[in-house]
Amino acid sequence: MSDKNQWLVAIVLLWVSRIATCQVLGVPPSSQHLYDPVLDANGDKVWKCLSDPSIVLRYDQINDDFCDCPDGSDEPGTNACPYDPSRMFYCHNEGYFPGYIETFKLNDGVCDYDVCCDGSDEYATGNCPDKCAEVNHQFQEYKTKVQLDVAKSLKIKATLMDEAASIKSQIESKLKELESQLSAQELQLQADKHRLVQQSSESSPQVYHALAPIIGQLSHQNTKISTTIKTQQDQIKQLEGLLLKLSQEYNPNFNDLAVKESINKYKEYMSNKQDENIDDHFENDLITSLIDESKKLSYDPSAQQMVEPSFSNMVHYYVGPIFEKLLKKETLDEEKNTVVDESSLEELKSTIERTKSQINSLKANLQFDFGPQDIYRSLQNKWTNGKSGDYNYRVGYFENIYQDDILIGKFTGIRDGNLIFTDGARCWNGPKRSANVEFICGSSPRILSVSEPEKCHYLIEMSSPIVCEEFTEDELRENFKINYDLL
Ligand code: MAN
């Protein structure tokens, strides 16, 4: 068929379709009402330009391939008016989804099946048979595959979300633990400071040296006295034994008054004798009296200094506490026994500072915005490596990025879902390197591409399940690419 004949067939088809459906070519159903004819004074069908109703056209001037309206509204189905992106040609695409194509692509001989699978953009050339059934088949296959892939990625994403939640709760419990450690450390510091003050007032080597021989003497005397007491106790026991024997074996028929009186006194003595440990009693009395004596000392604890050493104050501060402990039969508690010095105090202070800084960094971490449902937290401490062009890249999501051994940047934040890295190694005669990491849904973490839109500023595209979402039908269609070879 010649070009002229083709054109005529097309025009006929166009009119047939217009008459059959009462549809204006290139106009979507929702806007068809804008092309309803009106009757003029003579009863003829007329139509007014959409943005200039003062221009009245005959109804058959619509789509007559001549531009009459300044806004091009009289030519929705031809390329007669200048191109206006707000005025696209509508393809009905029966069996698939409607599409809109630029008017300059109409009847250019190219089948734009990705927009008009029904070939209606080529109504005049007749070049493009309707392929909507095939296109729809391809789209359904694509959709099934994508939905399967997304479901797989979403499963992985769900485990990453659990991971993020468990990382967060670990941080929260670590924070609690550190906070209670900190209060214990601070209490310890107070106690140690107090103890250090006490120690410094209690310990004076000179006084101790002066005191040592006296303590020695006291201890020696104490031993001597204890031995004497023991001997005497043995003797008393012997005498008691003799008197017992006498009281049991004497002959009451010998009316010996002296014997009788002695025996009665013995019985009275035995009846009133207290059943107690003479040794301890004696020793306690001795020690108690020493302590009582020491309490009369002239040491003033609030002044925190030693007064002139004297026998009594030495006894009070050195012997007294020891004996007090013995008296109470207390075992010396290790803590009380611990010696505090300036260096252990300094060590404790720096431990406190370390704990505080750990607490602050955990708090900052908990306050950081790791994206919806905290999902980016799952990338913490993870790295992904990959090759692009001539370089090997290593991406530490919340740390650094390296191009071979060159530092590309340090993590500084998340912006619009992208990880931002700045302050990398300076480029020769250029800025410091920096990078944006952009994520695309994928079931595993991979470096997809690295580009350098500006010198030494890198755009790294990575796949990751963390950004995966269910696709809407519109998104699926936007991403779908027709395989023209199969049409
Ligand atoms: C190296 C690489 C490149 C960069 C140039 C700039 O070759 O880091 O990415 O563009 O330095 O001099």
XYZ file of C-alpha atoms and ligand atoms in Angstrom:
499
model
C 0.000 0.000 0.000
C 1.301 3.455 -0.920
C 1.910 6.091 1.763
C -1.078 8.030 0.498
C -3.314 4.984 0.708
C -2.062 4.145 4.193
C -2.836 7.662 5.335
C -6.308 7.465 3.876
C -6.947 4.108 5.577
C -5.772 5.589 8.843
C -8.000 8.616 8.560
C -10.931 6.367 7.717
C -10.107 4.126 10.694
C -9.809 7.197 12.878
C -13.199 8.465 11.867
C -14.717 4.992 12.154
C -13.364 4.665 15.660
C -14.485 8.181 16.571
C -17.958 7.568 15.279
C -18.150 4.096 16.831
C -16.930 5.102 20.253
C -17.611 8.838 20.183
C -14.077 9.205 21.499
C -11.691 11.975 20.524
C -8.320 10.438 19.543
C -5.480 10.962 22.003
C -7.773 12.052 24.854
C -8.161 9.834 27.959
C -11.700 8.814 28.947
C -11.546 11.058 32.019
C -11.106 14.155 29.784
C -13.418 13.206 26.933
C -16.167 15.459 28.324
C -13.938 18.482 27.587
C -14.431 17.680 23.916
C -18.218 17.550 23.984
C -19.604 19.639 21.106
C -21.914 22.599 21.667
C -24.480 23.927 19.190
C -24.099 27.464 17.864
C -26.956 29.864 16.897
C -27.317 28.020 13.592
C -27.539 24.663 15.313
C -24.095 23.603 14.059
C -21.688 21.618 16.276
C -18.880 23.820 17.501
C -16.103 23.547 20.092
C -14.047 26.167 22.035
C -10.296 26.046 22.692
C -9.785 24.824 26.276
C -7.741 27.728 27.599
C -9.270 30.382 25.317
C -13.059 29.921 24.933
C -13.218 33.048 22.748
C -11.777 30.896 19.941
C -14.672 28.896 18.544
C -13.938 26.114 16.050
C -16.091 23.885 13.953
C -16.274 20.525 15.660
C -14.519 18.797 12.766
C -11.464 21.041 13.272
C -10.464 18.834 16.229
C -7.579 16.573 15.186
C -7.641 17.859 11.609
C -3.823 18.034 11.718
C -3.888 21.846 11.822
C -3.114 23.755 14.995
C -5.873 26.295 15.741
C -5.728 26.766 19.527
C -2.746 28.547 21.138
C -2.678 25.833 23.838
C -2.772 23.066 21.171
C -5.907 21.608 22.742
C -7.606 21.144 19.356
C -4.917 18.599 18.298
C -4.713 15.964 21.080
C -4.226 13.204 18.523
C -1.765 14.753 16.034
C 1.639 16.359 16.010
C 0.319 19.571 14.441
C 0.827 21.786 17.507
C 4.196 22.515 19.185
C 5.217 19.863 21.748
C 3.902 20.509 25.264
C 4.795 17.933 27.955
C 1.495 18.654 29.713
C -0.366 17.504 26.590
C 0.410 13.846 25.871
C -1.256 11.414 23.498
C -3.349 8.783 25.240
C -2.978 5.127 24.163
C -5.768 2.903 25.374
C -3.665 -0.319 25.321
C -6.546 -2.767 25.611
C -5.399 -5.786 27.715
C -2.570 -3.864 29.315
C -2.215 -0.495 31.068
C -3.007 2.813 29.336
C -0.009 4.950 28.372
C 0.798 8.543 27.423
C 3.311 9.358 24.706
C 4.846 12.649 23.566
C 2.971 13.985 20.516
C 6.178 14.380 18.490
C 6.561 10.575 18.583
C 3.235 10.091 16.820
C 3.489 8.460 13.437
C 7.284 8.710 13.375
C 7.536 5.097 12.175
C 8.883 3.785 15.496
C 6.862 1.315 17.568
C 6.971 2.670 21.104
C 5.481 -0.499 22.574
C 6.817 0.346 26.047
C 4.219 3.179 26.115
C 1.689 2.251 23.442
C 1.614 -1.542 23.172
C -1.476 -1.242 20.999
C 0.582 0.579 18.326
C -1.940 3.464 18.381
C 0.908 6.007 18.329
C 1.485 4.838 14.768
C -2.145 4.958 13.632
C -1.222 6.807 10.450
C 1.789 4.752 9.401
C 0.073 1.498 10.363
C 3.562 0.206 11.160
C 2.787 -1.246 14.540
C 0.300 -4.040 15.099
C -1.222 -4.364 18.579
C 1.169 -6.280 20.842
C -0.552 -5.691 24.163
C -1.174 -9.405 24.782
C 2.544 -10.215 24.362
C 3.627 -7.202 26.399
C 1.231 -8.131 29.143
C 2.585 -11.692 29.157
C 6.150 -10.395 29.567
C 5.028 -8.032 32.295
C 3.246 -10.792 34.248
C 6.399 -12.965 34.082
C 8.530 -10.030 35.225
C 6.095 -9.248 38.030
C 6.116 -12.835 39.320
C 9.912 -12.932 39.297
C 10.273 -9.554 41.009
C 7.697 -10.424 43.622
C 9.516 -13.680 44.389
C 12.840 -11.837 44.624
C 11.327 -9.150 46.829
C 9.714 -11.741 49.096
C 13.127 -13.382 49.494
C 14.773 -10.026 50.222
C 12.026 -9.081 52.650
C 12.621 -12.296 54.584
C 16.299 -11.374 54.884
C 15.296 -7.848 55.807
C 13.073 -9.231 58.593
C 16.035 -11.123 60.070
C 18.129 -7.967 59.800
C 15.414 -6.093 61.670
C 15.540 -8.718 64.446
C 19.308 -8.348 64.436
C 18.955 -4.570 64.761
C 16.520 -4.998 67.647
C 18.808 -7.400 69.451
C 21.835 -5.111 68.933
C 19.749 -2.304 70.418
C 18.662 -4.298 73.447
C 22.250 -5.446 74.016
C 23.314 -1.798 74.000
C 20.498 -0.932 76.421
C 21.485 -3.640 78.882
C 25.172 -2.742 78.545
C 24.183 0.845 79.323
C 22.288 -0.227 82.454
C 25.222 -2.351 83.564
C 27.664 0.535 83.035
C 25.382 2.959 84.877
C 25.243 0.724 87.921
C 29.005 0.175 87.679
C 29.415 3.935 87.580
C 27.389 4.498 90.754
C 29.379 1.763 92.502
C 32.639 3.322 91.298
C 31.538 6.760 92.468
C 30.584 5.420 95.896
C 33.916 3.630 96.061
C 35.673 6.870 95.184
C 33.941 8.706 98.031
C 34.799 5.906 100.445
C 38.411 5.767 99.272
C 38.795 9.526 99.557
C 37.485 9.351 103.092
C 39.718 6.416 103.898
C 42.731 8.177 102.467
C 42.086 11.143 104.776
C 41.687 8.757 107.694
C 44.815 6.851 106.793
C 46.864 9.969 106.496
C 45.822 10.948 110.002
C 46.243 7.443 111.371
C 49.573 6.574 109.943
C 52.668 8.261 111.117
C 55.776 6.142 110.762
C 57.632 8.072 113.489
C 54.904 7.523 116.011
C 54.718 3.910 114.975
C 58.455 3.412 115.602
C 58.193 5.003 119.017
C 55.208 2.811 119.778
C 56.684 -0.526 118.678
C 58.744 -1.273 121.846
C 55.815 -0.360 124.075
C 53.538 -2.717 122.174
C 56.230 -5.375 122.527
C 56.438 -4.792 126.289
C 52.683 -4.912 126.646
C 52.450 -8.114 124.755
C 55.286 -9.667 126.819
C 53.575 -8.665 130.077
C 50.301 -10.006 128.804
C 51.919 -13.394 128.137
C 53.515 -13.454 131.594
C 50.249 -12.602 133.297
C 48.402 -15.251 131.302
C 50.965 -17.921 132.386
C 50.674 -16.914 136.031
C 46.916 -17.050 135.827
C 47.066 -20.498 134.257
C 49.326 -21.774 137.090
C 47.051 -20.299 139.685
C 44.008 -21.804 138.063
C 45.668 -25.221 138.171
C 46.456 -24.762 141.828
C 42.874 -23.707 142.573
C 41.627 -26.803 140.762
C 43.956 -28.955 142.928
C 42.710 -27.322 146.124
C 39.102 -27.688 145.011
C 39.792 -31.383 144.326
C 41.267 -31.824 147.851
C 38.334 -30.063 149.479
C 35.882 -32.145 147.443
C 37.607 -35.322 148.594
C 37.567 -34.072 152.190
C 33.854 -33.141 151.979
C 33.024 -36.625 150.742
C 35.264 -38.660 153.024
C 35.383 -36.815 156.392
C 33.872 -38.558 159.411
C 30.957 -36.474 160.716
C 31.082 -38.443 164.006
C 34.322 -36.636 164.856
C 32.777 -33.448 165.909
C 35.602 -31.300 164.570
C 34.130 -27.806 164.194
C 37.020 -26.450 162.137
C 36.585 -29.277 159.639
C 32.826 -28.843 159.568
C 33.074 -25.084 159.012
C 35.624 -25.480 156.224
C 33.455 -28.027 154.504
C 30.371 -25.799 154.713
C 32.332 -22.854 153.382
C 33.641 -25.039 150.584
C 30.080 -26.104 149.688
C 28.923 -22.514 149.704
C 31.880 -21.519 147.594
C 31.163 -24.256 145.056
C 27.465 -23.442 144.906
C 28.093 -19.810 144.118
C 31.014 -20.320 141.880
C 30.198 -18.869 138.457
C 30.598 -21.176 135.550
C 32.729 -19.030 133.332
C 36.009 -18.990 131.548
C 38.420 -17.416 133.917
C 41.063 -16.991 131.218
C 38.869 -15.005 128.866
C 37.350 -13.062 131.667
C 40.669 -11.977 132.922
C 42.029 -11.126 129.501
C 38.886 -9.187 128.556
C 38.983 -7.219 131.739
C 42.566 -6.346 131.113
C 41.961 -5.300 127.531
C 38.765 -3.433 128.312
C 40.568 -1.430 130.903
C 43.298 -0.654 128.368
C 40.711 0.575 125.892
C 38.909 2.578 128.537
C 42.160 4.165 129.397
C 42.896 4.941 125.747
C 39.545 6.682 125.342
C 40.707 9.394 127.635
C 43.173 10.522 124.952
C 43.546 14.035 123.736
C 43.400 13.172 119.976
C 40.925 15.289 118.070
C 39.692 13.417 114.931
C 38.038 16.505 113.406
C 41.394 18.274 113.421
C 42.765 15.308 111.445
C 46.180 15.481 112.982
C 48.126 13.720 115.680
C 48.642 15.445 118.937
C 51.912 15.007 120.734
C 52.465 11.207 121.006
C 51.873 9.856 124.471
C 51.564 6.397 125.877
C 47.799 6.659 126.232
C 47.076 8.019 122.772
C 49.348 5.414 121.218
C 47.456 2.698 123.010
C 44.209 4.217 121.829
C 45.125 4.404 118.179
C 47.217 1.312 117.762
C 46.377 -1.212 120.411
C 42.764 -0.199 121.011
C 41.357 -0.999 117.579
C 43.194 -4.318 117.428
C 41.916 -5.423 120.792
C 38.453 -4.093 120.050
C 38.370 -6.385 117.062
C 39.591 -9.333 119.091
C 36.955 -8.621 121.683
C 34.176 -8.613 119.136
C 35.714 -11.775 117.673
C 35.474 -10.147 114.236
C 37.540 -11.394 111.357
C 39.235 -8.530 109.649
C 37.258 -7.685 106.627
C 39.399 -7.478 103.482
C 37.946 -4.203 102.330
C 38.767 -2.521 105.638
C 42.201 -3.942 105.380
C 42.816 -2.498 101.903
C 45.261 0.313 101.837
C 44.198 3.280 99.712
C 46.869 5.499 98.212
C 46.907 8.428 95.805
C 47.731 6.270 92.802
C 44.883 3.806 93.400
C 42.591 6.815 93.797
C 43.797 8.260 90.467
C 43.308 4.884 88.825
C 39.746 4.761 90.110
C 39.127 8.298 88.817
C 40.268 7.353 85.326
C 38.161 4.175 85.457
C 35.180 6.442 86.241
C 36.035 8.689 83.282
C 36.269 5.656 81.000
C 32.912 4.354 82.229
C 31.352 7.804 81.680
C 32.655 8.043 78.136
C 31.436 4.500 77.360
C 28.019 5.504 78.743
C 27.969 8.659 76.609
C 28.841 6.818 73.439
C 26.178 4.162 74.107
C 23.616 6.908 74.772
C 24.602 8.684 71.538
C 24.277 5.394 69.689
C 20.778 4.826 71.114
C 19.715 8.339 70.149
C 21.105 8.085 66.606
C 18.483 7.825 63.881
C 19.100 4.459 62.215
C 16.164 4.882 59.843
C 12.723 3.310 59.862
C 12.478 0.440 62.353
C 16.133 1.029 63.187
C 17.028 -1.069 60.156
C 20.385 0.620 59.374
C 21.581 -0.474 62.823
C 21.929 -3.983 61.377
C 24.800 -2.658 59.227
C 26.845 -1.640 62.250
C 30.299 -3.233 62.323
C 29.753 -4.739 58.870
C 31.863 -4.298 55.733
C 31.213 -5.039 52.074
C 34.024 -5.275 49.545
C 33.907 -5.188 45.769
C 35.748 -4.234 42.632
C 34.710 -1.433 40.327
C 36.862 -0.206 37.444
C 40.508 -0.409 38.409
C 39.953 -0.252 42.130
C 38.967 -2.465 45.020
C 36.544 -0.768 47.356
C 35.938 -1.597 50.997
C 32.821 -0.118 52.541
C 32.567 -0.104 56.346
C 29.021 1.174 56.680
C 29.430 3.140 59.868
C 33.171 3.478 59.689
C 35.236 4.244 56.590
C 35.404 3.613 52.858
C 38.662 2.733 51.142
C 39.637 2.730 47.473
C 42.518 0.262 47.603
C 44.459 1.835 50.474
C 43.200 5.374 49.970
C 40.702 6.661 52.517
C 37.627 7.814 50.615
C 35.809 9.095 53.685
C 34.655 8.607 57.234
C 31.020 8.004 58.086
C 29.284 11.236 59.075
C 25.560 10.543 58.869
C 22.509 9.299 57.024
C 20.782 11.668 54.573
C 17.688 10.660 52.589
C 18.561 7.021 53.158
C 22.115 7.516 51.831
C 25.198 7.036 53.975
C 27.422 10.100 53.855
C 31.212 9.846 54.093
C 33.480 12.890 54.271
C 36.982 13.923 55.246
C 38.834 11.343 53.160
C 42.389 11.596 51.796
C 42.958 14.821 49.849
C 43.090 14.529 46.083
C 46.107 15.822 44.234
C 45.260 19.506 43.606
C 41.705 18.806 44.635
C 39.328 18.492 47.581
C 39.314 15.869 50.274
C 37.656 12.708 49.034
C 34.044 12.051 50.026
C 31.265 9.650 49.063
C 27.555 8.949 49.147
C 26.408 5.377 49.426
C 23.030 4.794 47.833
C 21.081 1.589 48.413
C 19.034 -0.348 45.913
C 16.882 -3.296 46.948
C 18.687 -6.602 46.559
C 18.815 -9.833 48.507
C 22.503 -9.501 49.425
C 24.902 -6.636 50.098
C 26.983 -5.872 46.986
C 28.787 -2.926 45.432
C 26.892 -2.436 42.166
C 28.735 0.569 40.747
C 31.090 3.375 41.684
C 31.067 6.659 39.814
C 32.769 9.986 40.374
C 30.142 12.639 39.469
C 32.551 15.324 40.683
C 36.286 14.965 41.026
C 36.977 12.919 44.153
C 33.344 12.783 45.209
C 32.112 9.239 44.706
C 28.649 7.818 44.293
C 28.596 4.206 45.360
C 25.518 2.211 44.466
C 25.020 -0.826 46.639
C 22.397 -3.497 46.829
C 20.971 -4.405 50.194
C 17.791 -5.967 51.555
C 17.468 -3.140 54.092
C 15.761 -0.854 51.557
C 13.471 -3.505 50.100
C 9.744 -2.837 50.159
C 6.801 -4.452 48.420
C 6.497 -2.915 44.917
C 3.245 -1.286 43.896
C 1.789 -2.137 40.493
C 2.820 1.344 39.246
C 6.408 0.863 40.431
C 6.552 -2.546 38.792
C 5.373 -1.029 35.521
C 7.867 1.826 35.752
C 10.732 -0.606 36.236
C 9.544 -3.135 33.644
C 11.505 -3.144 30.389
C 10.016 -4.826 27.336
C 12.121 -7.425 25.592
C 11.532 -6.265 21.990
C 13.250 -9.391 20.642
C 10.398 -11.515 21.954
C 7.616 -9.430 20.396
C 43.162 8.496 42.181
C 41.772 7.932 42.446
C 40.742 8.563 41.545
C 40.837 10.067 41.642
C 42.228 10.531 41.382
C 42.321 12.056 41.602
O 43.595 8.100 40.947
O 41.476 8.179 43.783
O 39.430 8.130 41.911
O 39.953 10.676 40.701
O 43.122 9.897 42.268
O 43.615 12.497 41.366
